């Protein structure tokens, strides 16, 4: 995988962000197992709760197109196209990643630019994450 290409795609996604309230634009580039990239940006809402993060936008676009296997995501965030430090995914986005990704292999890249980035596995960002295996119980609730 070319991290630089994923970083470029994340910055291109960030340019599409709709963030009139916070002014904090986020872009994500999601890489499928087959090598396709889906972009996502944050989309704010005056009511705040309906706001959607860039990471979830990318996942929902990919899943709605039939994708189910993912290799990595790159996330960038800041003001006026300039990063404001490493932008990590929120808890809700980590939970969405857990739904669709193998936490032992899925890579999360946080970038400042093409030369400076940090890389994590989902399991390191979301230890003891809740996934479908947690719902598989023969006993049920008693």
PDB file of C-alpha atoms in Angstrom:
ATOM      1  CA  UNK A   1       0.000   0.000   0.000  1.00  0.00           C
ATOM      2  CA  UNK A   2       1.190   3.489  -0.823  1.00  0.00           C
ATOM      3  CA  UNK A   3       0.585   5.541   2.324  1.00  0.00           C
ATOM      4  CA  UNK A   4       1.279   8.760   0.447  1.00  0.00           C
ATOM      5  CA  UNK A   5      -1.576   8.109  -1.980  1.00  0.00           C
ATOM      6  CA  UNK A   6      -3.954   7.397   0.906  1.00  0.00           C
ATOM      7  CA  UNK A   7      -2.835  10.616   2.615  1.00  0.00           C
ATOM      8  CA  UNK A   8      -3.407  12.607  -0.592  1.00  0.00           C
ATOM      9  CA  UNK A   9      -6.890  11.127  -0.891  1.00  0.00           C
ATOM     10  CA  UNK A  10      -7.676  12.006   2.734  1.00  0.00           C
ATOM     11  CA  UNK A  11      -6.658  15.630   2.125  1.00  0.00           C
ATOM     12  CA  UNK A  12      -8.813  15.705  -1.027  1.00  0.00           C
ATOM     13  CA  UNK A  13     -11.737  14.449   1.061  1.00  0.00           C
ATOM     14  CA  UNK A  14     -11.063  17.072   3.736  1.00  0.00           C
ATOM     15  CA  UNK A  15     -11.494  19.779   1.085  1.00  0.00           C
ATOM     16  CA  UNK A  16     -15.119  18.635   0.671  1.00  0.00           C
ATOM     17  CA  UNK A  17     -15.999  18.854   4.378  1.00  0.00           C
ATOM     18  CA  UNK A  18     -19.116  20.717   5.446  1.00  0.00           C
ATOM     19  CA  UNK A  19     -18.154  22.232   8.803  1.00  0.00           C
ATOM     20  CA  UNK A  20     -19.822  25.662   9.123  1.00  0.00           C
ATOM     21  CA  UNK A  21     -20.190  25.409  12.916  1.00  0.00           C
ATOM     22  CA  UNK A  22     -16.864  24.082  14.168  1.00  0.00           C
ATOM     23  CA  UNK A  23     -14.706  25.102  11.226  1.00  0.00           C
ATOM     24  CA  UNK A  24     -12.804  21.836  11.821  1.00  0.00           C
ATOM     25  CA  UNK A  25     -12.657  19.892   8.570  1.00  0.00           C
ATOM     26  CA  UNK A  26     -11.877  16.178   8.530  1.00  0.00           C
ATOM     27  CA  UNK A  27     -11.109  13.919   5.605  1.00  0.00           C
ATOM     28  CA  UNK A  28     -10.804  10.157   5.476  1.00  0.00           C
ATOM     29  CA  UNK A  29      -9.605   7.781   2.788  1.00  0.00           C
ATOM     30  CA  UNK A  30     -10.710   4.180   3.284  1.00  0.00           C
ATOM     31  CA  UNK A  31      -8.805   1.426   1.495  1.00  0.00           C
ATOM     32  CA  UNK A  32     -10.665  -1.778   0.701  1.00  0.00           C
ATOM     33  CA  UNK A  33      -8.997  -5.179   0.697  1.00  0.00           C
ATOM     34  CA  UNK A  34      -9.311  -5.078  -3.102  1.00  0.00           C
ATOM     35  CA  UNK A  35      -7.415  -1.781  -3.373  1.00  0.00           C
ATOM     36  CA  UNK A  36     -10.289   0.644  -3.985  1.00  0.00           C
ATOM     37  CA  UNK A  37     -10.338   3.937  -2.065  1.00  0.00           C
ATOM     38  CA  UNK A  38     -13.492   5.568  -0.722  1.00  0.00           C
ATOM     39  CA  UNK A  39     -13.331   9.167   0.475  1.00  0.00           C
ATOM     40  CA  UNK A  40     -15.343  10.620   3.325  1.00  0.00           C
ATOM     41  CA  UNK A  41     -15.614  14.042   4.943  1.00  0.00           C
ATOM     42  CA  UNK A  42     -17.322  15.314   8.052  1.00  0.00           C
ATOM     43  CA  UNK A  43     -20.795  16.729   7.502  1.00  0.00           C
ATOM     44  CA  UNK A  44     -22.056  18.962  10.302  1.00  0.00           C
ATOM     45  CA  UNK A  45     -25.645  19.809  11.162  1.00  0.00           C
ATOM     46  CA  UNK A  46     -27.114  22.707  13.138  1.00  0.00           C
ATOM     47  CA  UNK A  47     -28.760  20.178  15.474  1.00  0.00           C
ATOM     48  CA  UNK A  48     -25.295  18.638  16.141  1.00  0.00           C
ATOM     49  CA  UNK A  49     -26.516  15.069  16.747  1.00  0.00           C
ATOM     50  CA  UNK A  50     -27.101  14.328  13.035  1.00  0.00           C
ATOM     51  CA  UNK A  51     -23.496  15.334  12.281  1.00  0.00           C
ATOM     52  CA  UNK A  52     -21.529  12.561  10.593  1.00  0.00           C
ATOM     53  CA  UNK A  53     -17.788  12.011  10.898  1.00  0.00           C
ATOM     54  CA  UNK A  54     -15.520  11.619   7.878  1.00  0.00           C
ATOM     55  CA  UNK A  55     -14.622   8.054   8.803  1.00  0.00           C
ATOM     56  CA  UNK A  56     -18.245   6.921   8.984  1.00  0.00           C
ATOM     57  CA  UNK A  57     -19.049   8.751   5.754  1.00  0.00           C
ATOM     58  CA  UNK A  58     -16.304   6.762   3.999  1.00  0.00           C
ATOM     59  CA  UNK A  59     -17.430   3.471   5.541  1.00  0.00           C
ATOM     60  CA  UNK A  60     -21.094   4.037   4.751  1.00  0.00           C
ATOM     61  CA  UNK A  61     -20.285   4.944   1.134  1.00  0.00           C
ATOM     62  CA  UNK A  62     -18.192   1.796   0.750  1.00  0.00           C
ATOM     63  CA  UNK A  63     -20.655  -0.516   2.465  1.00  0.00           C
ATOM     64  CA  UNK A  64     -23.549   0.926   0.458  1.00  0.00           C
ATOM     65  CA  UNK A  65     -21.591  -0.041  -2.682  1.00  0.00           C
ATOM     66  CA  UNK A  66     -21.197  -3.647  -1.481  1.00  0.00           C
ATOM     67  CA  UNK A  67     -17.738  -3.481   0.078  1.00  0.00           C
ATOM     68  CA  UNK A  68     -17.228  -5.556   3.221  1.00  0.00           C
ATOM     69  CA  UNK A  69     -13.456  -6.039   3.545  1.00  0.00           C
ATOM     70  CA  UNK A  70     -11.124  -3.205   4.455  1.00  0.00           C
ATOM     71  CA  UNK A  71      -7.362  -2.839   4.874  1.00  0.00           C
ATOM     72  CA  UNK A  72      -6.725   0.707   6.143  1.00  0.00           C
ATOM     73  CA  UNK A  73      -8.029   4.200   6.662  1.00  0.00           C
ATOM     74  CA  UNK A  74      -6.164   7.513   6.672  1.00  0.00           C
ATOM     75  CA  UNK A  75      -7.571  10.446   8.626  1.00  0.00           C
ATOM     76  CA  UNK A  76      -6.584  14.133   8.476  1.00  0.00           C
ATOM     77  CA  UNK A  77      -8.175  17.130  10.123  1.00  0.00           C
ATOM     78  CA  UNK A  78      -7.720  20.842  10.604  1.00  0.00           C
ATOM     79  CA  UNK A  79      -8.653  24.327   9.536  1.00  0.00           C
ATOM     80  CA  UNK A  80      -8.337  25.903   6.081  1.00  0.00           C
ATOM     81  CA  UNK A  81      -6.781  22.757   4.605  1.00  0.00           C
ATOM     82  CA  UNK A  82      -3.984  22.707   7.164  1.00  0.00           C
ATOM     83  CA  UNK A  83      -3.706  19.915   9.735  1.00  0.00           C
ATOM     84  CA  UNK A  84      -4.243  20.805  13.383  1.00  0.00           C
ATOM     85  CA  UNK A  85      -2.313  17.860  14.781  1.00  0.00           C
ATOM     86  CA  UNK A  86      -3.005  14.167  14.459  1.00  0.00           C
ATOM     87  CA  UNK A  87      -6.768  13.589  14.218  1.00  0.00           C
ATOM     88  CA  UNK A  88      -7.836  10.275  15.741  1.00  0.00           C
ATOM     89  CA  UNK A  89     -11.251   8.696  15.184  1.00  0.00           C
ATOM     90  CA  UNK A  90     -13.948   9.188  17.804  1.00  0.00           C
ATOM     91  CA  UNK A  91     -15.377   6.272  19.751  1.00  0.00           C
ATOM     92  CA  UNK A  92     -18.410   5.896  17.487  1.00  0.00           C
ATOM     93  CA  UNK A  93     -16.158   5.685  14.420  1.00  0.00           C
ATOM     94  CA  UNK A  94     -13.968   3.119  16.157  1.00  0.00           C
ATOM     95  CA  UNK A  95     -17.102   1.071  16.826  1.00  0.00           C
ATOM     96  CA  UNK A  96     -18.076   1.243  13.133  1.00  0.00           C
ATOM     97  CA  UNK A  97     -14.563   0.113  12.208  1.00  0.00           C
ATOM     98  CA  UNK A  98     -14.937  -2.787  14.632  1.00  0.00           C
ATOM     99  CA  UNK A  99     -18.110  -3.873  12.821  1.00  0.00           C
ATOM    100  CA  UNK A 100     -16.382  -4.213   9.460  1.00  0.00           C
ATOM    101  CA  UNK A 101     -12.676  -4.735  10.146  1.00  0.00           C
ATOM    102  CA  UNK A 102     -10.357  -7.267  11.677  1.00  0.00           C
ATOM    103  CA  UNK A 103      -8.909  -5.325  14.633  1.00  0.00           C
ATOM    104  CA  UNK A 104      -5.721  -7.408  14.439  1.00  0.00           C
ATOM    105  CA  UNK A 105      -5.000  -6.269  10.866  1.00  0.00           C
ATOM    106  CA  UNK A 106      -6.907  -3.054  10.083  1.00  0.00           C
ATOM    107  CA  UNK A 107      -4.510  -0.095   9.906  1.00  0.00           C
ATOM    108  CA  UNK A 108      -5.453   3.417  11.053  1.00  0.00           C
ATOM    109  CA  UNK A 109      -3.149   6.122   9.691  1.00  0.00           C
ATOM    110  CA  UNK A 110      -3.223   9.607  11.214  1.00  0.00           C
ATOM    111  CA  UNK A 111      -1.385  12.093   9.025  1.00  0.00           C
ATOM    112  CA  UNK A 112      -0.076  15.628   9.124  1.00  0.00           C
ATOM    113  CA  UNK A 113       1.263  15.427   5.580  1.00  0.00           C
ATOM    114  CA  UNK A 114       2.865  12.911   3.214  1.00  0.00           C
ATOM    115  CA  UNK A 115       6.039  12.825   5.280  1.00  0.00           C
ATOM    116  CA  UNK A 116       4.607  12.734   8.810  1.00  0.00           C
ATOM    117  CA  UNK A 117       2.097  10.152   9.935  1.00  0.00           C
ATOM    118  CA  UNK A 118       1.410   7.697  12.730  1.00  0.00           C
ATOM    119  CA  UNK A 119       0.042   4.229  12.179  1.00  0.00           C
ATOM    120  CA  UNK A 120      -1.952   2.055  14.573  1.00  0.00           C
ATOM    121  CA  UNK A 121      -3.845  -1.194  14.424  1.00  0.00           C
ATOM    122  CA  UNK A 122      -7.519  -0.923  15.331  1.00  0.00           C
ATOM    123  CA  UNK A 123      -6.939  -3.263  18.280  1.00  0.00           C
ATOM    124  CA  UNK A 124      -4.529  -0.699  19.752  1.00  0.00           C
ATOM    125  CA  UNK A 125      -6.983   2.188  19.368  1.00  0.00           C
ATOM    126  CA  UNK A 126      -9.977   0.154  20.537  1.00  0.00           C
ATOM    127  CA  UNK A 127      -8.814  -2.440  23.061  1.00  0.00           C
ATOM    128  CA  UNK A 128     -11.518  -4.813  24.249  1.00  0.00           C
ATOM    129  CA  UNK A 129     -13.744  -3.530  21.449  1.00  0.00           C
ATOM    130  CA  UNK A 130     -17.310  -4.792  21.170  1.00  0.00           C
ATOM    131  CA  UNK A 131     -17.948  -6.822  18.042  1.00  0.00           C
ATOM    132  CA  UNK A 132     -20.286  -9.399  16.571  1.00  0.00           C
ATOM    133  CA  UNK A 133     -18.553 -12.185  18.482  1.00  0.00           C
ATOM    134  CA  UNK A 134     -19.792 -10.585  21.701  1.00  0.00           C
ATOM    135  CA  UNK A 135     -23.377 -11.197  20.578  1.00  0.00           C
ATOM    136  CA  UNK A 136     -22.860 -14.902  19.953  1.00  0.00           C
ATOM    137  CA  UNK A 137     -24.064 -16.641  23.071  1.00  0.00           C
ATOM    138  CA  UNK A 138     -25.924 -19.899  23.472  1.00  0.00           C
ATOM    139  CA  UNK A 139     -27.368 -18.851  26.840  1.00  0.00           C
ATOM    140  CA  UNK A 140     -28.981 -15.525  25.962  1.00  0.00           C
ATOM    141  CA  UNK A 141     -30.206 -13.281  28.753  1.00  0.00           C
ATOM    142  CA  UNK A 142     -31.765 -14.973  31.743  1.00  0.00           C
TER     143      UNK A 142
END
